């Protein structure tokens, strides 16, 4: 009897071992290298794909368990809604892991009718361990304003910007830039002074990234005084040169002179050109002119007066002892008066010049 019970027990153990071995052969190996990458509060679960051949596409499912599921839902696991029977080897759990508690996460594979065991994430994940990247900040000085811009700001995040005058960081001003805001303009800063800027990413007022490198820049303002004076001086010189060129063209343009004529000099102020080209007294020519004038006058007198009157005039002249001037005397007097008049006009012209 005892021998029969012993044989039966051995057979049961052998059958259990055979069934266990057969079951192991039918199960898939679990996914390996399960991990969570969390950057700027975005949580991505990753694992290594199956290394065994599968006639159909391998599919994966993910479950999670937090403090609420552990205590309130009686140690239950919740399916990740977006990560059930997916062909890819990663899953976004940002919306599922929404509290600061520790989360256990597991994943398993399926190939046809075969299922793998669960591969559990170790250690559990807490979003407090999410890595916040340093903002990509650009700073430029335009006039009396500092322009601060950021490349990418995560949703629901803010960037805290600290600005201070170089050497006086204890009196810094703090500004906030919300997600979707283009940037920050800090105006009415003192010209010629160096200001420094530093920023960091803040999430939910409790998680923050490391600070950016400090960027310092000098406020140029409207420019130094010497630059303004130089600009005004150069402008005046250029305008003067341009005006002189226009006037020169007008003066030397024959066509323009027909419309812009100079007023003639008054008789008492002859031009230098007239004085330099004044008529020079050439005695032979003047003598001929005077003789011709006397002959003309004599012929006129002869035609108008009779001989009797002429005899009376001659006798009267002889009695009075009057001597008629000769042509030479007349020319000398004319030339003398001409030179005196020319000298007087030159002296008047020099006085006005």
Coordinates of C-alpha atoms in Angstrom, one line a residue:
X1 CA 0.0 0.0 0.0
X2 CA 2.8 2.3 0.9
X3 CA 4.6 1.4 -2.2
X4 CA 1.6 2.3 -4.4
X5 CA 1.2 5.7 -2.7
X6 CA 4.8 6.3 -3.3
X7 CA 4.6 5.5 -7.0
X8 CA 1.5 7.7 -7.4
X9 CA 3.3 10.6 -5.7
X10 CA 6.3 10.3 -7.9
X11 CA 4.1 10.2 -11.0
X12 CA 2.3 13.3 -9.9
X13 CA 5.6 15.1 -9.4
X14 CA 6.8 14.1 -12.8
X15 CA 3.6 15.2 -14.4
X16 CA 3.9 18.6 -12.7
X17 CA 7.4 19.0 -13.8
X18 CA 6.5 18.0 -17.4
X19 CA 3.6 20.5 -17.4
X20 CA 5.8 23.2 -16.0
X21 CA 8.5 22.6 -18.6
X22 CA 5.9 22.6 -21.4
X23 CA 4.4 25.9 -20.1
X24 CA 7.8 27.6 -20.0
X25 CA 8.5 26.6 -23.6
X26 CA 5.2 28.2 -24.6
X27 CA 5.8 31.6 -22.8
X28 CA 7.6 34.5 -24.5
X29 CA 10.6 36.1 -22.8
X30 CA 9.7 39.4 -21.1
X31 CA 10.8 42.7 -22.6
X32 CA 14.3 43.7 -21.3
X33 CA 15.9 47.0 -20.4
X34 CA 12.7 48.7 -19.1
X35 CA 13.4 52.4 -18.2
X36 CA 11.7 55.8 -18.1
X37 CA 13.1 58.9 -19.8
X38 CA 11.6 62.1 -18.2
X39 CA 12.7 65.5 -19.6
X40 CA 10.8 68.7 -18.9
X41 CA 7.9 66.7 -17.3
X42 CA 7.4 64.4 -20.3
X43 CA 7.6 60.8 -19.2
X44 CA 8.5 58.1 -21.9
X45 CA 8.7 54.4 -21.0
X46 CA 11.1 52.5 -23.2
X47 CA 12.1 48.8 -23.5
X48 CA 14.1 46.6 -25.8
X49 CA 12.1 44.7 -28.5
X50 CA 11.7 40.9 -28.4
X51 CA 14.8 39.1 -29.5
X52 CA 12.9 35.9 -30.6
X53 CA 11.3 35.3 -33.9
X54 CA 7.6 35.9 -34.1
X55 CA 5.4 34.8 -37.1
X56 CA 3.2 37.9 -36.5
X57 CA 4.0 41.3 -35.2
X58 CA 5.0 41.5 -31.6
X59 CA 2.6 43.7 -29.5
X60 CA 3.2 45.3 -26.1
X61 CA 0.9 46.4 -23.3
X62 CA 1.7 48.6 -20.3
X63 CA 0.2 49.0 -16.8
X64 CA 1.0 51.3 -13.9
X65 CA 0.3 51.4 -10.2
X66 CA 0.6 54.5 -8.0
X67 CA -0.2 55.3 -4.4
X68 CA -3.9 55.8 -5.2
X69 CA -4.2 52.4 -7.0
X70 CA -2.2 50.7 -4.3
X71 CA -4.2 52.0 -1.3
X72 CA -7.6 52.9 -2.6
X73 CA -8.1 50.5 -5.5
X74 CA -6.8 47.5 -3.4
X75 CA -3.4 47.0 -5.0
X76 CA -4.8 47.0 -8.5
X77 CA -3.0 47.8 -11.8
X78 CA -4.3 50.2 -14.3
X79 CA -3.9 49.9 -18.1
X80 CA -2.2 52.8 -19.8
X81 CA -4.9 53.9 -22.2
X82 CA -2.5 54.8 -25.0
X83 CA -0.2 51.8 -24.6
X84 CA -2.3 48.7 -25.1
X85 CA -1.2 46.2 -27.8
X86 CA 1.1 48.7 -29.5
X87 CA 3.8 47.6 -32.0
X88 CA 6.4 50.2 -30.9
X89 CA 8.8 49.7 -28.1
X90 CA 8.1 53.0 -26.2
X91 CA 5.1 54.6 -24.5
X92 CA 4.2 58.1 -23.4
X93 CA 3.0 58.0 -19.8
X94 CA 3.0 61.8 -19.2
X95 CA -0.8 62.0 -18.6
X96 CA -0.9 58.8 -16.5
X97 CA 1.9 59.6 -14.0
X98 CA 0.3 62.9 -12.8
X99 CA 1.1 63.0 -9.1
X100 CA 4.3 63.2 -7.0
X101 CA 3.9 59.6 -5.7
X102 CA 6.1 56.7 -6.6
X103 CA 4.8 54.7 -9.6
X104 CA 5.4 51.0 -10.4
X105 CA 5.3 50.3 -14.1
X106 CA 5.3 47.0 -16.0
X107 CA 5.2 45.9 -19.6
X108 CA 4.7 42.5 -21.4
X109 CA 4.8 41.2 -24.9
X110 CA 2.4 39.2 -27.0
X111 CA 3.1 37.2 -30.2
X112 CA 0.1 35.5 -31.6
X113 CA -1.5 33.6 -28.7
X114 CA 1.7 33.6 -26.7
X115 CA 2.2 36.1 -23.8
X116 CA 5.3 37.0 -21.9
X117 CA 5.6 37.5 -18.2
X118 CA 5.5 41.1 -16.9
X119 CA 8.8 43.1 -16.9
X120 CA 8.6 45.5 -14.0
X121 CA 10.4 48.9 -13.9
X122 CA 13.0 49.1 -11.1
X123 CA 13.2 51.2 -9.1
X124 CA 9.7 52.9 -9.2
X125 CA 9.4 56.2 -11.0
X126 CA 8.6 59.6 -9.4
X127 CA 8.2 62.6 -11.6
X128 CA 10.2 64.7 -9.2
X129 CA 13.2 63.1 -10.8
X130 CA 12.3 64.6 -14.2
X131 CA 15.2 66.5 -15.8
X132 CA 14.5 70.1 -16.7
X133 CA 16.6 71.4 -19.5
X134 CA 18.2 74.8 -19.4
X135 CA 16.3 77.3 -21.6
X136 CA 18.0 78.3 -24.9
X137 CA 18.3 82.0 -24.3
X138 CA 19.3 84.8 -26.6
X139 CA 20.1 88.4 -25.4
X140 CA 20.6 91.5 -27.5
X141 CA 20.8 95.2 -26.6
X142 CA 18.8 97.6 -28.9
X143 CA 18.8 101.3 -27.9
X144 CA 18.0 101.4 -24.2
X145 CA 16.3 98.0 -24.2
X146 CA 17.4 94.5 -23.5
X147 CA 15.6 91.9 -25.7
X148 CA 15.5 88.4 -24.2
X149 CA 14.1 85.5 -26.3
X150 CA 13.8 81.8 -25.8
X151 CA 13.7 79.0 -28.4
X152 CA 11.4 76.5 -26.8
X153 CA 9.2 76.7 -23.6
X154 CA 7.5 73.5 -22.5
X155 CA 3.7 73.7 -22.0
X156 CA 2.5 74.7 -18.5
X157 CA 6.0 76.0 -17.7
X158 CA 7.3 79.5 -17.0
X159 CA 10.8 80.9 -17.3
X160 CA 12.1 83.1 -14.5
X161 CA 14.4 85.8 -15.8
X162 CA 16.8 87.6 -13.5
X163 CA 18.3 91.0 -14.6
X164 CA 20.8 93.0 -12.7
X165 CA 23.3 95.8 -13.2
X166 CA 26.8 94.4 -13.5
X167 CA 28.4 94.3 -10.0
X168 CA 25.1 94.7 -8.2
X169 CA 23.4 91.3 -8.3
X170 CA 21.9 91.7 -4.9
X171 CA 19.5 94.3 -6.4
X172 CA 18.3 92.1 -9.3
X173 CA 14.9 92.4 -10.9
X174 CA 12.9 89.2 -11.6
X175 CA 10.6 88.7 -14.6
X176 CA 8.4 85.8 -15.7
X177 CA 7.9 84.5 -19.3
X178 CA 5.0 82.2 -19.8
X179 CA 4.8 79.4 -22.3
X180 CA 3.9 80.7 -25.8
X181 CA 5.2 84.2 -25.0
X182 CA 7.7 85.4 -27.7
X183 CA 10.1 86.9 -25.2
X184 CA 10.8 89.7 -22.8
X185 CA 11.8 93.4 -23.5
X186 CA 13.3 95.3 -20.6
X187 CA 13.2 99.0 -21.5
X188 CA 14.4 102.3 -20.0
X189 CA 17.8 101.1 -19.0
X190 CA 20.7 103.4 -18.4
X191 CA 22.9 104.1 -21.4
X192 CA 26.5 102.9 -21.3
X193 CA 25.9 100.5 -18.4
X194 CA 26.5 96.8 -18.5
X195 CA 23.5 94.6 -17.5
X196 CA 23.5 90.9 -16.9
X197 CA 20.7 88.3 -17.5
X198 CA 20.2 84.8 -16.3
X199 CA 17.2 82.4 -16.6
X200 CA 15.8 79.1 -15.4
X201 CA 12.8 76.9 -16.2
X202 CA 10.1 76.5 -13.5
X203 CA 7.4 73.8 -13.6
X204 CA 4.3 73.9 -11.3
X205 CA 6.2 76.4 -9.0
X206 CA 8.2 73.5 -7.5
X207 CA 10.4 72.0 -10.1
X208 CA 13.1 74.1 -11.6
X209 CA 16.0 73.6 -14.0
X210 CA 19.6 74.7 -13.7
X211 CA 20.3 78.3 -14.5
X212 CA 21.5 79.4 -17.9
X213 CA 24.9 80.9 -18.4
X214 CA 25.0 84.6 -17.5
X215 CA 24.8 86.9 -20.5
X216 CA 26.0 90.5 -20.1
X217 CA 25.6 93.3 -22.5
X218 CA 26.2 97.1 -22.6
X219 CA 23.3 99.4 -23.3
X220 CA 24.3 101.5 -26.3
X221 CA 21.5 104.0 -26.2
X222 CA 21.4 106.7 -28.9
X223 CA 25.2 106.8 -29.1
X224 CA 28.0 109.0 -27.5
X225 CA 27.9 112.8 -27.8
X226 CA 30.9 112.9 -30.2
X227 CA 29.1 110.7 -32.6
X228 CA 26.1 113.0 -32.7
X229 CA 28.4 116.1 -33.2
X230 CA 30.3 114.3 -36.0
X231 CA 27.1 113.3 -37.7
X232 CA 25.8 116.9 -37.6
X233 CA 29.1 118.4 -38.8
X234 CA 29.4 115.9 -41.7
X235 CA 25.8 116.6 -42.7
X236 CA 26.4 120.4 -42.8
X237 CA 29.6 120.0 -44.8
X238 CA 27.9 117.8 -47.4
X239 CA 25.0 120.2 -47.7
X240 CA 27.4 123.1 -48.2
X241 CA 29.3 121.3 -50.9
X242 CA 26.1 120.3 -52.6
X243 CA 24.8 123.9 -52.5
X244 CA 28.1 125.3 -53.8
X245 CA 28.0 122.8 -56.7
X246 CA 24.5 123.9 -57.6
X247 CA 25.4 127.6 -57.5
X248 CA 28.6 126.9 -59.6
X249 CA 26.5 125.2 -62.3
X250 CA 24.0 128.1 -62.3
X251 CA 26.7 130.7 -62.6
X252 CA 28.6 129.0 -65.4
X253 CA 25.6 127.8 -67.3
X254 CA 24.9 130.1 -70.4
X255 CA 21.4 128.8 -70.6
X256 CA 20.8 129.6 -66.9
X257 CA 22.2 133.1 -67.3
X258 CA 19.4 134.0 -69.7
X259 CA 17.0 133.5 -66.8
X260 CA 19.2 134.6 -63.9
X261 CA 21.0 137.8 -65.0
X262 CA 23.0 140.0 -62.7
X263 CA 21.9 143.6 -62.1
X264 CA 24.2 146.2 -63.9
X265 CA 26.6 148.2 -61.8
X266 CA 25.6 151.8 -61.1
X267 CA 27.5 154.5 -63.1
X268 CA 29.5 155.5 -60.0
X269 CA 30.7 152.0 -59.4
X270 CA 32.1 150.5 -62.6
X271 CA 33.3 147.0 -62.6
X272 CA 36.9 146.1 -62.4
X273 CA 36.8 144.7 -65.9
X274 CA 35.6 148.2 -67.2
X275 CA 38.4 149.9 -65.3
X276 CA 41.0 147.6 -66.6
X277 CA 39.8 148.0 -70.1
X278 CA 39.2 151.7 -69.9
X279 CA 39.9 153.7 -73.1
X280 CA 43.5 154.8 -73.4
X281 CA 44.0 158.2 -74.8
X282 CA 45.8 157.8 -78.1
X283 CA 46.8 161.3 -79.1
X284 CA 46.8 160.9 -83.0
X285 CA 43.3 159.5 -83.0
X286 CA 42.0 162.2 -80.6
X287 CA 43.7 164.9 -82.7
X288 CA 41.9 163.7 -85.8
X289 CA 38.6 163.6 -83.9
X290 CA 39.0 167.1 -82.6
X291 CA 40.0 168.5 -86.0
X292 CA 37.0 166.9 -87.6
X293 CA 34.7 168.3 -84.9
X294 CA 36.1 171.9 -85.4
X295 CA 35.8 171.6 -89.2
X296 CA 32.2 170.5 -88.8
X297 CA 31.4 173.4 -86.5
X298 CA 33.1 175.9 -88.8
X299 CA 31.1 174.6 -91.8
X300 CA 27.9 174.9 -89.8
X301 CA 28.8 178.5 -88.8
X302 CA 29.6 179.4 -92.3
X303 CA 26.3 178.0 -93.6
X304 CA 24.2 179.7 -90.8
X305 CA 26.0 183.1 -90.6
X306 CA 26.9 185.4 -93.3
X307 CA 30.4 186.8 -93.8
X308 CA 29.6 190.1 -92.1
X309 CA 28.8 188.4 -88.8
X310 CA 32.0 186.4 -89.1
X311 CA 34.1 189.5 -89.6
X312 CA 32.5 191.2 -86.6
X313 CA 33.3 188.0 -84.5
X314 CA 36.9 187.9 -85.6
X315 CA 37.4 191.6 -85.0
X316 CA 35.9 191.3 -81.6
X317 CA 38.2 188.4 -80.8
X318 CA 41.2 190.4 -81.9
X319 CA 40.2 193.4 -79.8
X320 CA 39.7 191.3 -76.7
X321 CA 43.0 189.5 -77.2
X322 CA 41.4 186.1 -76.9
X323 CA 43.3 183.2 -78.3
X324 CA 41.4 180.2 -79.6
X325 CA 42.7 176.9 -78.3
X326 CA 44.6 174.7 -80.6
X327 CA 43.8 171.1 -81.3
X328 CA 46.8 170.0 -79.2
X329 CA 45.6 172.0 -76.1
X330 CA 42.1 170.5 -76.4
X331 CA 43.5 167.0 -76.6
X332 CA 45.8 167.5 -73.6
X333 CA 42.9 168.8 -71.5
X334 CA 40.7 166.0 -72.5
X335 CA 43.2 163.3 -71.7
X336 CA 44.0 165.0 -68.3
X337 CA 40.3 165.0 -67.4
X338 CA 40.0 161.4 -68.5
X339 CA 42.9 160.2 -66.3
X340 CA 41.6 162.1 -63.3
X341 CA 38.1 160.6 -63.7
X342 CA 39.6 157.1 -64.0
X343 CA 41.7 157.5 -60.9
X344 CA 38.7 158.7 -58.9
X345 CA 36.6 155.8 -60.0
X346 CA 39.3 153.3 -59.0
X347 CA 39.7 154.8 -55.6
X348 CA 35.9 154.6 -55.0
X349 CA 35.9 151.0 -56.1
X350 CA 38.7 150.0 -53.8
X351 CA 37.0 151.7 -50.9
X352 CA 33.8 149.6 -51.4
X353 CA 35.8 146.4 -51.9

